[in-house]
Amino acid sequence: SLVLLADQDSALWSKDMIAEGQGLVRACLRRNRPGPYQIQAAINAVHCDAVTAKATDWRQIVALYDQLMSMTPTKVVALNRAVAIGERDGPEAALTLIEPLALDNYHLWHASRAEMLARLGRDDEAVAAYRRALQLTANRAEKAFLKGRVRTMPGAGSTG
């Protein structure tokens, strides 16, 4: 099943694997020739540094996404950056960046929009976005997660 970072118990993560991964990231970054994969690994390392999801250094993650955008300026990277900005600056800031991307056939664009809309209390719009994400994904775990999100939205009913 899909578990959001905020809902994970990081105490259950393998400390040995995290240490190994962070060592590899540091070794790559010391070469001073970071590429997209090294930046993505650095983003993951920052997540692993946080004791809880709430304690994540979103400022640093946004800075890494800024670097990644300069190397790989795609709409998907922009979407991930917008979500990180939402964690740092709030859902309105994220939504301002997410909306213009208009990735209508990408389920994670709709799911990201839905999350931000829900945080803003724009429940009807959030439900519609979750439902569109549901239509676009074939992944069972994502479908179950999105159906659960719809079920918990005020006024959505229990049909998902």
mmCIF file of N, CA and C in Angstrom, residues 7-145:
data_model
loop_
_atom_site.group_PDB
_atom_site.id
_atom_site.type_symbol
_atom_site.label_atom_id
_atom_site.label_comp_id
_atom_site.label_asym_id
_atom_site.label_seq_id
_atom_site.Cartn_x
_atom_site.Cartn_y
_atom_site.Cartn_z
ATOM 1 N N ASP A 7 3.072 10.065 6.952
ATOM 2 C CA ASP A 7 2.450 8.980 7.712
ATOM 3 C C ASP A 7 3.407 7.832 8.011
ATOM 4 N N GLN A 8 4.657 7.947 7.554
ATOM 5 C CA GLN A 8 5.625 6.881 7.784
ATOM 6 C C GLN A 8 6.308 7.042 9.139
ATOM 7 N N ASP A 9 6.673 5.915 9.714
ATOM 8 C CA ASP A 9 7.444 5.903 10.953
ATOM 9 C C ASP A 9 8.911 5.730 10.560
ATOM 10 N N SER A 10 9.644 6.830 10.535
ATOM 11 C CA SER A 10 11.038 6.776 10.082
ATOM 12 C C SER A 10 11.922 5.938 11.015
ATOM 13 N N ALA A 11 11.444 5.637 12.203
ATOM 14 C CA ALA A 11 12.209 4.767 13.105
ATOM 15 C C ALA A 11 12.300 3.349 12.531
ATOM 16 N N LEU A 12 11.407 3.016 11.625
ATOM 17 C CA LEU A 12 11.412 1.696 11.008
ATOM 18 C C LEU A 12 12.321 1.614 9.782
ATOM 19 N N TRP A 13 12.825 2.755 9.325
ATOM 20 C CA TRP A 13 13.713 2.771 8.161
ATOM 21 C C TRP A 13 15.057 2.154 8.541
ATOM 22 N N SER A 14 15.698 1.529 7.592
ATOM 23 C CA SER A 14 17.000 0.907 7.821
ATOM 24 C C SER A 14 18.087 1.970 7.947
ATOM 25 N N LYS A 15 18.603 2.123 9.151
ATOM 26 C CA LYS A 15 19.661 3.123 9.401
ATOM 27 C C LYS A 15 20.923 2.793 8.605
ATOM 28 N N ASP A 16 21.225 1.497 8.464
ATOM 29 C CA ASP A 16 22.413 1.093 7.709
ATOM 30 C C ASP A 16 22.285 1.475 6.234
ATOM 31 N N MET A 17 21.122 1.232 5.655
ATOM 32 C CA MET A 17 20.921 1.575 4.243
ATOM 33 C C MET A 17 20.940 3.088 4.033
ATOM 34 N N ILE A 18 20.359 3.822 4.977
ATOM 35 C CA ILE A 18 20.367 5.284 4.892
ATOM 36 C C ILE A 18 21.803 5.797 4.957
ATOM 37 N N ALA A 19 22.574 5.275 5.893
ATOM 38 C CA ALA A 19 23.976 5.710 6.024
ATOM 39 C C ALA A 19 24.763 5.391 4.759
ATOM 40 N N GLU A 20 24.533 4.220 4.198
ATOM 41 C CA GLU A 20 25.228 3.849 2.957
ATOM 42 C C GLU A 20 24.829 4.795 1.817
ATOM 43 N N GLY A 21 23.547 5.051 1.680
ATOM 44 C CA GLY A 21 23.066 5.946 0.623
ATOM 45 C C GLY A 21 23.591 7.360 0.787
ATOM 46 N N GLN A 22 23.584 7.856 2.008
ATOM 47 C CA GLN A 22 24.079 9.210 2.242
ATOM 48 C C GLN A 22 25.580 9.307 1.985
ATOM 49 N N GLY A 23 26.304 8.258 2.297
ATOM 50 C CA GLY A 23 27.731 8.240 1.996
ATOM 51 C C GLY A 23 27.971 8.306 0.493
ATOM 52 N N LEU A 24 27.187 7.572 -0.269
ATOM 53 C CA LEU A 24 27.303 7.602 -1.728
ATOM 54 C C LEU A 24 26.968 8.989 -2.287
ATOM 55 N N VAL A 25 25.929 9.602 -1.741
ATOM 56 C CA VAL A 25 25.539 10.950 -2.191
ATOM 57 C C VAL A 25 26.668 11.938 -1.906
ATOM 58 N N ARG A 26 27.208 11.894 -0.688
ATOM 59 C CA ARG A 26 28.304 12.815 -0.349
ATOM 60 C C ARG A 26 29.515 12.610 -1.259
ATOM 61 N N ALA A 27 29.846 11.354 -1.548
ATOM 62 C CA ALA A 27 30.988 11.062 -2.424
ATOM 63 C C ALA A 27 30.743 11.627 -3.828
ATOM 64 N N CYS A 28 29.531 11.472 -4.334
ATOM 65 C CA CYS A 28 29.207 12.009 -5.669
ATOM 66 C C CYS A 28 29.255 13.531 -5.672
ATOM 67 N N LEU A 29 28.726 14.151 -4.632
ATOM 68 C CA LEU A 29 28.686 15.613 -4.587
ATOM 69 C C LEU A 29 30.084 16.214 -4.410
ATOM 70 N N ARG A 30 30.989 15.480 -3.741
ATOM 71 C CA ARG A 30 32.369 15.964 -3.583
ATOM 72 C C ARG A 30 33.082 16.088 -4.933
ATOM 73 N N ARG A 31 32.645 15.340 -5.909
ATOM 74 C CA ARG A 31 33.235 15.428 -7.244
ATOM 75 C C ARG A 31 32.902 16.760 -7.916
ATOM 76 N N ASN A 32 31.931 17.451 -7.351
ATOM 77 C CA ASN A 32 31.509 18.771 -7.834
ATOM 78 C C ASN A 32 31.051 18.758 -9.301
ATOM 79 N N ARG A 33 30.427 17.657 -9.696
ATOM 80 C CA ARG A 33 29.841 17.547 -11.021
ATOM 81 C C ARG A 33 28.466 16.901 -10.880
ATOM 82 N N PRO A 34 27.601 17.505 -10.092
ATOM 83 C CA PRO A 34 26.319 16.845 -9.842
ATOM 84 C C PRO A 34 25.453 16.805 -11.102
ATOM 85 N N GLY A 35 24.822 15.678 -11.280
ATOM 86 C CA GLY A 35 23.852 15.509 -12.351
ATOM 87 C C GLY A 35 22.475 15.312 -11.747
ATOM 88 N N PRO A 36 21.474 15.111 -12.583
ATOM 89 C CA PRO A 36 20.096 14.971 -12.083
ATOM 90 C C PRO A 36 19.921 13.839 -11.069
ATOM 91 N N TYR A 37 20.591 12.713 -11.294
ATOM 92 C CA TYR A 37 20.422 11.589 -10.367
ATOM 93 C C TYR A 37 21.042 11.891 -9.000
ATOM 94 N N GLN A 38 22.176 12.577 -9.003
ATOM 95 C CA GLN A 38 22.803 12.939 -7.737
ATOM 96 C C GLN A 38 21.936 13.941 -6.973
ATOM 97 N N ILE A 39 21.329 14.874 -7.695
ATOM 98 C CA ILE A 39 20.445 15.851 -7.036
ATOM 99 C C ILE A 39 19.215 15.143 -6.467
ATOM 100 N N GLN A 40 18.652 14.213 -7.224
ATOM 101 C CA GLN A 40 17.509 13.451 -6.711
ATOM 102 C C GLN A 40 17.904 12.641 -5.477
ATOM 103 N N ALA A 41 19.091 12.062 -5.510
ATOM 104 C CA ALA A 41 19.575 11.317 -4.346
ATOM 105 C C ALA A 41 19.790 12.245 -3.159
ATOM 106 N N ALA A 42 20.271 13.461 -3.417
ATOM 107 C CA ALA A 42 20.464 14.437 -2.335
ATOM 108 C C ALA A 42 19.118 14.827 -1.730
ATOM 109 N N ILE A 43 18.090 14.969 -2.562
ATOM 110 C CA ILE A 43 16.741 15.267 -2.051
ATOM 111 C C ILE A 43 16.292 14.149 -1.117
ATOM 112 N N ASN A 44 16.497 12.915 -1.538
ATOM 113 C CA ASN A 44 16.126 11.782 -0.679
ATOM 114 C C ASN A 44 16.942 11.758 0.602
ATOM 115 N N ALA A 45 18.206 12.132 0.506
ATOM 116 C CA ALA A 45 19.061 12.167 1.707
ATOM 117 C C ALA A 45 18.545 13.186 2.709
ATOM 118 N N VAL A 46 18.076 14.329 2.225
ATOM 119 C CA VAL A 46 17.514 15.347 3.127
ATOM 120 C C VAL A 46 16.279 14.789 3.828
ATOM 121 N N HIS A 47 15.439 14.075 3.080
ATOM 122 C CA HIS A 47 14.266 13.444 3.707
ATOM 123 C C HIS A 47 14.703 12.477 4.798
ATOM 124 N N CYS A 48 15.753 11.712 4.525
ATOM 125 C CA CYS A 48 16.226 10.716 5.497
ATOM 126 C C CYS A 48 16.873 11.355 6.721
ATOM 127 N N ASP A 49 17.378 12.576 6.577
ATOM 128 C CA ASP A 49 17.988 13.278 7.707
ATOM 129 C C ASP A 49 16.951 13.693 8.755
ATOM 130 N N ALA A 50 15.722 13.884 8.317
ATOM 131 C CA ALA A 50 14.683 14.371 9.225
ATOM 132 C C ALA A 50 14.207 13.249 10.149
ATOM 133 N N VAL A 51 14.088 13.571 11.418
ATOM 134 C CA VAL A 51 13.601 12.600 12.399
ATOM 135 C C VAL A 51 12.131 12.294 12.148
ATOM 136 N N THR A 52 11.388 13.324 11.728
ATOM 137 C CA THR A 52 9.985 13.174 11.353
ATOM 138 C C THR A 52 9.768 13.944 10.048
ATOM 139 N N ALA A 53 8.679 13.642 9.365
ATOM 140 C CA ALA A 53 8.365 14.363 8.121
ATOM 141 C C ALA A 53 8.199 15.852 8.400
ATOM 142 N N LYS A 54 7.628 16.158 9.541
ATOM 143 C CA LYS A 54 7.410 17.560 9.911
ATOM 144 C C LYS A 54 8.733 18.313 10.092
ATOM 145 N N ALA A 55 9.780 17.592 10.474
ATOM 146 C CA ALA A 55 11.088 18.213 10.717
ATOM 147 C C ALA A 55 11.944 18.302 9.450
ATOM 148 N N THR A 56 11.373 17.947 8.310
ATOM 149 C CA THR A 56 12.114 17.979 7.047
ATOM 150 C C THR A 56 12.563 19.403 6.731
ATOM 151 N N ASP A 57 13.764 19.533 6.228
ATOM 152 C CA ASP A 57 14.316 20.836 5.834
ATOM 153 C C ASP A 57 13.824 21.174 4.422
ATOM 154 N N TRP A 58 12.607 21.692 4.360
ATOM 155 C CA TRP A 58 11.981 21.985 3.061
ATOM 156 C C TRP A 58 12.716 23.090 2.326
ATOM 157 N N ARG A 59 13.362 23.984 3.056
ATOM 158 C CA ARG A 59 14.147 25.040 2.410
ATOM 159 C C ARG A 59 15.253 24.411 1.567
ATOM 160 N N GLN A 60 15.931 23.428 2.146
ATOM 161 C CA GLN A 60 17.008 22.747 1.444
ATOM 162 C C GLN A 60 16.467 21.918 0.268
ATOM 163 N N ILE A 61 15.338 21.279 0.470
ATOM 164 C CA ILE A 61 14.750 20.489 -0.613
ATOM 165 C C ILE A 61 14.350 21.384 -1.783
ATOM 166 N N VAL A 62 13.764 22.537 -1.491
ATOM 167 C CA VAL A 62 13.414 23.473 -2.576
ATOM 168 C C VAL A 62 14.680 23.936 -3.302
ATOM 169 N N ALA A 63 15.737 24.223 -2.567
ATOM 170 C CA ALA A 63 16.998 24.640 -3.195
ATOM 171 C C ALA A 63 17.535 23.546 -4.112
ATOM 172 N N LEU A 64 17.412 22.290 -3.694
ATOM 173 C CA LEU A 64 17.852 21.180 -4.538
ATOM 174 C C LEU A 64 16.968 21.043 -5.779
ATOM 175 N N TYR A 65 15.668 21.245 -5.595
ATOM 176 C CA TYR A 65 14.773 21.220 -6.762
ATOM 177 C C TYR A 65 15.079 22.377 -7.715
ATOM 178 N N ASP A 66 15.471 23.515 -7.168
ATOM 179 C CA ASP A 66 15.887 24.628 -8.038
ATOM 180 C C ASP A 66 17.065 24.198 -8.904
ATOM 181 N N GLN A 67 18.021 23.504 -8.284
ATOM 182 C CA GLN A 67 19.182 22.990 -9.025
ATOM 183 C C GLN A 67 18.749 21.972 -10.068
ATOM 184 N N LEU A 68 17.858 21.081 -9.672
ATOM 185 C CA LEU A 68 17.378 20.050 -10.593
ATOM 186 C C LEU A 68 16.643 20.678 -11.775
ATOM 187 N N MET A 69 15.864 21.732 -11.498
ATOM 188 C CA MET A 69 15.151 22.430 -12.576
ATOM 189 C C MET A 69 16.126 23.040 -13.579
ATOM 190 N N SER A 70 17.273 23.504 -13.105
ATOM 191 C CA SER A 70 18.248 24.101 -14.029
ATOM 192 C C SER A 70 18.870 23.040 -14.930
ATOM 193 N N MET A 71 18.880 21.783 -14.460
ATOM 194 C CA MET A 71 19.444 20.688 -15.257
ATOM 195 C C MET A 71 18.403 19.963 -16.094
ATOM 196 N N THR A 72 17.234 19.813 -15.494
ATOM 197 C CA THR A 72 16.156 19.034 -16.108
ATOM 198 C C THR A 72 14.857 19.822 -15.986
ATOM 199 N N PRO A 73 14.674 20.826 -16.833
ATOM 200 C CA PRO A 73 13.502 21.703 -16.693
ATOM 201 C C PRO A 73 12.221 21.100 -17.291
ATOM 202 N N THR A 74 11.737 20.044 -16.645
ATOM 203 C CA THR A 74 10.511 19.401 -17.118
ATOM 204 C C THR A 74 9.333 19.809 -16.236
ATOM 205 N N LYS A 75 8.142 19.570 -16.738
ATOM 206 C CA LYS A 75 6.947 19.883 -15.955
ATOM 207 C C LYS A 75 6.825 18.975 -14.731
ATOM 208 N N VAL A 76 7.309 17.759 -14.830
ATOM 209 C CA VAL A 76 7.242 16.841 -13.680
ATOM 210 C C VAL A 76 8.173 17.310 -12.569
ATOM 211 N N VAL A 77 9.368 17.752 -12.918
ATOM 212 C CA VAL A 77 10.274 18.301 -11.908
ATOM 213 C C VAL A 77 9.650 19.561 -11.317
ATOM 214 N N ALA A 78 9.047 20.388 -12.159
ATOM 215 C CA ALA A 78 8.380 21.603 -11.675
ATOM 216 C C ALA A 78 7.246 21.258 -10.715
ATOM 217 N N LEU A 79 6.515 20.181 -10.996
ATOM 218 C CA LEU A 79 5.445 19.740 -10.107
ATOM 219 C C LEU A 79 6.006 19.320 -8.749
ATOM 220 N N ASN A 80 7.065 18.527 -8.763
ATOM 221 C CA ASN A 80 7.684 18.095 -7.499
ATOM 222 C C ASN A 80 8.215 19.290 -6.718
ATOM 223 N N ARG A 81 8.800 20.239 -7.421
ATOM 224 C CA ARG A 81 9.288 21.458 -6.776
ATOM 225 C C ARG A 81 8.132 22.235 -6.143
ATOM 226 N N ALA A 82 7.016 22.315 -6.867
ATOM 227 C CA ALA A 82 5.840 23.033 -6.355
ATOM 228 C C ALA A 82 5.307 22.381 -5.076
ATOM 229 N N VAL A 83 5.308 21.059 -5.048
ATOM 230 C CA VAL A 83 4.855 20.352 -3.840
ATOM 231 C C VAL A 83 5.787 20.672 -2.668
ATOM 232 N N ALA A 84 7.096 20.698 -2.927
ATOM 233 C CA ALA A 84 8.061 21.045 -1.871
ATOM 234 C C ALA A 84 7.835 22.481 -1.399
ATOM 235 N N ILE A 85 7.557 23.377 -2.329
ATOM 236 C CA ILE A 85 7.256 24.765 -1.957
ATOM 237 C C ILE A 85 5.981 24.814 -1.122
ATOM 238 N N GLY A 86 5.021 23.966 -1.449
ATOM 239 C CA GLY A 86 3.799 23.881 -0.652
ATOM 240 C C GLY A 86 4.078 23.463 0.776
ATOM 241 N N GLU A 87 5.020 22.553 0.945
ATOM 242 C CA GLU A 87 5.397 22.139 2.297
ATOM 243 C C GLU A 87 6.113 23.266 3.034
ATOM 244 N N ARG A 88 6.894 24.031 2.311
ATOM 245 C CA ARG A 88 7.655 25.129 2.923
ATOM 246 C C ARG A 88 6.787 26.361 3.156
ATOM 247 N N ASP A 89 5.989 26.737 2.152
ATOM 248 C CA ASP A 89 5.281 28.025 2.170
ATOM 249 C C ASP A 89 3.764 27.921 2.250
ATOM 250 N N GLY A 90 3.227 26.723 2.162
ATOM 251 C CA GLY A 90 1.787 26.545 2.260
ATOM 252 C C GLY A 90 1.134 26.170 0.941
ATOM 253 N N PRO A 91 -0.093 25.638 1.027
ATOM 254 C CA PRO A 91 -0.774 25.104 -0.152
ATOM 255 C C PRO A 91 -1.106 26.137 -1.226
ATOM 256 N N GLU A 92 -1.372 27.366 -0.837
ATOM 257 C CA GLU A 92 -1.693 28.402 -1.839
ATOM 258 C C GLU A 92 -0.481 28.665 -2.736
ATOM 259 N N ALA A 93 0.696 28.723 -2.132
ATOM 260 C CA ALA A 93 1.919 28.934 -2.909
ATOM 261 C C ALA A 93 2.129 27.775 -3.885
ATOM 262 N N ALA A 94 1.879 26.565 -3.437
ATOM 263 C CA ALA A 94 2.034 25.399 -4.310
ATOM 264 C C ALA A 94 1.031 25.425 -5.450
ATOM 265 N N LEU A 95 -0.214 25.689 -5.113
ATOM 266 C CA LEU A 95 -1.272 25.675 -6.124
ATOM 267 C C LEU A 95 -1.016 26.706 -7.218
ATOM 268 N N THR A 96 -0.461 27.835 -6.843
ATOM 269 C CA THR A 96 -0.125 28.877 -7.815
ATOM 270 C C THR A 96 0.879 28.357 -8.841
ATOM 271 N N LEU A 97 1.750 27.455 -8.420
ATOM 272 C CA LEU A 97 2.743 26.876 -9.322
ATOM 273 C C LEU A 97 2.238 25.622 -10.037
ATOM 274 N N ILE A 98 1.360 24.883 -9.390
ATOM 275 C CA ILE A 98 0.851 23.630 -9.960
ATOM 276 C C ILE A 98 -0.129 23.884 -11.095
ATOM 277 N N GLU A 99 -1.069 24.781 -10.877
ATOM 278 C CA GLU A 99 -2.138 25.022 -11.855
ATOM 279 C C GLU A 99 -1.629 25.274 -13.277
ATOM 280 N N PRO A 100 -0.661 26.180 -13.486
ATOM 281 C CA PRO A 100 -0.246 26.472 -14.867
ATOM 282 C C PRO A 100 0.464 25.314 -15.580
ATOM 283 N N LEU A 101 0.883 24.305 -14.843
ATOM 284 C CA LEU A 101 1.567 23.181 -15.480
ATOM 285 C C LEU A 101 0.618 22.389 -16.386
ATOM 286 N N ALA A 102 -0.660 22.383 -16.038
ATOM 287 C CA ALA A 102 -1.713 21.786 -16.861
ATOM 288 C C ALA A 102 -1.330 20.414 -17.422
ATOM 289 N N LEU A 103 -0.934 19.522 -16.539
ATOM 290 C CA LEU A 103 -0.587 18.149 -16.942
ATOM 291 C C LEU A 103 -1.827 17.267 -16.841
ATOM 292 N N ASP A 104 -2.832 17.563 -17.654
ATOM 293 C CA ASP A 104 -4.151 16.945 -17.510
ATOM 294 C C ASP A 104 -4.143 15.423 -17.616
ATOM 295 N N ASN A 105 -3.192 14.845 -18.302
ATOM 296 C CA ASN A 105 -3.158 13.391 -18.450
ATOM 297 C C ASN A 105 -2.186 12.712 -17.487
ATOM 298 N N TYR A 106 -1.733 13.444 -16.486
ATOM 299 C CA TYR A 106 -0.778 12.915 -15.509
ATOM 300 C C TYR A 106 -1.461 12.826 -14.153
ATOM 301 N N HIS A 107 -1.661 11.626 -13.667
ATOM 302 C CA HIS A 107 -2.422 11.425 -12.429
ATOM 303 C C HIS A 107 -1.813 12.133 -11.226
ATOM 304 N N LEU A 108 -0.488 12.207 -11.160
ATOM 305 C CA LEU A 108 0.126 12.848 -9.993
ATOM 306 C C LEU A 108 -0.070 14.366 -9.986
ATOM 307 N N TRP A 109 -0.293 14.962 -11.150
ATOM 308 C CA TRP A 109 -0.633 16.383 -11.192
ATOM 309 C C TRP A 109 -1.995 16.591 -10.518
ATOM 310 N N HIS A 110 -2.946 15.732 -10.877
ATOM 311 C CA HIS A 110 -4.280 15.838 -10.273
ATOM 312 C C HIS A 110 -4.241 15.519 -8.776
ATOM 313 N N ALA A 111 -3.469 14.499 -8.403
ATOM 314 C CA ALA A 111 -3.371 14.133 -6.985
ATOM 315 C C ALA A 111 -2.712 15.250 -6.179
ATOM 316 N N SER A 112 -1.684 15.868 -6.745
ATOM 317 C CA SER A 112 -1.013 16.984 -6.053
ATOM 318 C C SER A 112 -1.952 18.170 -5.909
ATOM 319 N N ARG A 113 -2.664 18.490 -6.979
ATOM 320 C CA ARG A 113 -3.665 19.570 -6.924
ATOM 321 C C ARG A 113 -4.699 19.264 -5.837
ATOM 322 N N ALA A 114 -5.160 18.015 -5.845
ATOM 323 C CA ALA A 114 -6.184 17.617 -4.877
ATOM 324 C C ALA A 114 -5.711 17.816 -3.447
ATOM 325 N N GLU A 115 -4.473 17.418 -3.164
ATOM 326 C CA GLU A 115 -3.931 17.585 -1.815
ATOM 327 C C GLU A 115 -3.920 19.057 -1.403
ATOM 328 N N MET A 116 -3.468 19.905 -2.294
ATOM 329 C CA MET A 116 -3.388 21.332 -1.967
ATOM 330 C C MET A 116 -4.781 21.943 -1.844
ATOM 331 N N LEU A 117 -5.682 21.558 -2.736
ATOM 332 C CA LEU A 117 -7.062 22.048 -2.655
ATOM 333 C C LEU A 117 -7.711 21.615 -1.342
ATOM 334 N N ALA A 118 -7.476 20.371 -0.951
ATOM 335 C CA ALA A 118 -8.043 19.869 0.315
ATOM 336 C C ALA A 118 -7.493 20.650 1.501
ATOM 337 N N ARG A 119 -6.200 20.944 1.490
ATOM 338 C CA ARG A 119 -5.600 21.717 2.582
ATOM 339 C C ARG A 119 -6.176 23.126 2.657
ATOM 340 N N LEU A 120 -6.640 23.627 1.523
ATOM 341 C CA LEU A 120 -7.243 24.971 1.484
ATOM 342 C C LEU A 120 -8.741 24.938 1.785
ATOM 343 N N GLY A 121 -9.282 23.742 2.011
ATOM 344 C CA GLY A 121 -10.706 23.616 2.307
ATOM 345 C C GLY A 121 -11.589 23.703 1.079
ATOM 346 N N ARG A 122 -11.010 23.570 -0.095
ATOM 347 C CA ARG A 122 -11.761 23.608 -1.352
ATOM 348 C C ARG A 122 -12.135 22.165 -1.722
ATOM 349 N N ASP A 123 -13.033 21.618 -0.885
ATOM 350 C CA ASP A 123 -13.313 20.190 -0.898
ATOM 351 C C ASP A 123 -13.899 19.674 -2.210
ATOM 352 N N ASP A 124 -14.865 20.371 -2.790
ATOM 353 C CA ASP A 124 -15.476 19.890 -4.032
ATOM 354 C C ASP A 124 -14.443 19.800 -5.153
ATOM 355 N N GLU A 125 -13.577 20.807 -5.246
ATOM 356 C CA GLU A 125 -12.525 20.795 -6.264
ATOM 357 C C GLU A 125 -11.517 19.676 -5.981
ATOM 358 N N ALA A 126 -11.228 19.465 -4.712
ATOM 359 C CA ALA A 126 -10.288 18.401 -4.333
ATOM 360 C C ALA A 126 -10.835 17.036 -4.717
ATOM 361 N N VAL A 127 -12.105 16.803 -4.427
ATOM 362 C CA VAL A 127 -12.728 15.519 -4.773
ATOM 363 C C VAL A 127 -12.668 15.292 -6.285
ATOM 364 N N ALA A 128 -12.995 16.322 -7.056
ATOM 365 C CA ALA A 128 -12.952 16.192 -8.517
ATOM 366 C C ALA A 128 -11.535 15.875 -8.994
ATOM 367 N N ALA A 129 -10.539 16.505 -8.393
ATOM 368 C CA ALA A 129 -9.146 16.251 -8.781
ATOM 369 C C ALA A 129 -8.714 14.840 -8.382
ATOM 370 N N TYR A 130 -9.110 14.387 -7.187
ATOM 371 C CA TYR A 130 -8.795 13.015 -6.778
ATOM 372 C C TYR A 130 -9.441 12.015 -7.738
ATOM 373 N N ARG A 131 -10.677 12.280 -8.104
ATOM 374 C CA ARG A 131 -11.376 11.364 -9.010
ATOM 375 C C ARG A 131 -10.715 11.327 -10.383
ATOM 376 N N ARG A 132 -10.249 12.472 -10.862
ATOM 377 C CA ARG A 132 -9.545 12.488 -12.148
ATOM 378 C C ARG A 132 -8.234 11.703 -12.034
ATOM 379 N N ALA A 133 -7.526 11.853 -10.936
ATOM 380 C CA ALA A 133 -6.297 11.079 -10.724
ATOM 381 C C ALA A 133 -6.608 9.583 -10.733
ATOM 382 N N LEU A 134 -7.712 9.207 -10.107
ATOM 383 C CA LEU A 134 -8.146 7.811 -10.087
ATOM 384 C C LEU A 134 -8.367 7.273 -11.496
ATOM 385 N N GLN A 135 -8.977 8.084 -12.342
ATOM 386 C CA GLN A 135 -9.234 7.668 -13.728
ATOM 387 C C GLN A 135 -7.938 7.427 -14.499
ATOM 388 N N LEU A 136 -6.898 8.134 -14.142
ATOM 389 C CA LEU A 136 -5.661 8.117 -14.926
ATOM 390 C C LEU A 136 -4.622 7.099 -14.471
ATOM 391 N N THR A 137 -4.784 6.526 -13.288
ATOM 392 C CA THR A 137 -3.783 5.571 -12.828
ATOM 393 C C THR A 137 -4.312 4.144 -12.920
ATOM 394 N N ALA A 138 -3.414 3.230 -13.234
ATOM 395 C CA ALA A 138 -3.758 1.807 -13.256
ATOM 396 C C ALA A 138 -3.133 1.093 -12.059
ATOM 397 N N ASN A 139 -2.324 1.804 -11.279
ATOM 398 C CA ASN A 139 -1.622 1.220 -10.152
ATOM 399 C C ASN A 139 -2.604 0.957 -9.008
ATOM 400 N N ARG A 140 -2.682 -0.285 -8.562
ATOM 401 C CA ARG A 140 -3.647 -0.662 -7.511
ATOM 402 C C ARG A 140 -3.437 0.094 -6.208
ATOM 403 N N ALA A 141 -2.178 0.226 -5.799
ATOM 404 C CA ALA A 141 -1.887 0.915 -4.538
ATOM 405 C C ALA A 141 -2.301 2.379 -4.629
ATOM 406 N N GLU A 142 -2.017 3.014 -5.747
ATOM 407 C CA GLU A 142 -2.423 4.411 -5.928
ATOM 408 C C GLU A 142 -3.937 4.529 -5.963
ATOM 409 N N LYS A 143 -4.609 3.617 -6.650
ATOM 410 C CA LYS A 143 -6.080 3.643 -6.704
ATOM 411 C C LYS A 143 -6.670 3.528 -5.293
ATOM 412 N N ALA A 144 -6.161 2.577 -4.509
ATOM 413 C CA ALA A 144 -6.672 2.390 -3.145
ATOM 414 C C ALA A 144 -6.437 3.651 -2.318
ATOM 415 N N PHE A 145 -5.256 4.223 -2.448
ATOM 416 C CA PHE A 145 -4.937 5.435 -1.701
ATOM 417 C C PHE A 145 -5.880 6.575 -2.102
#
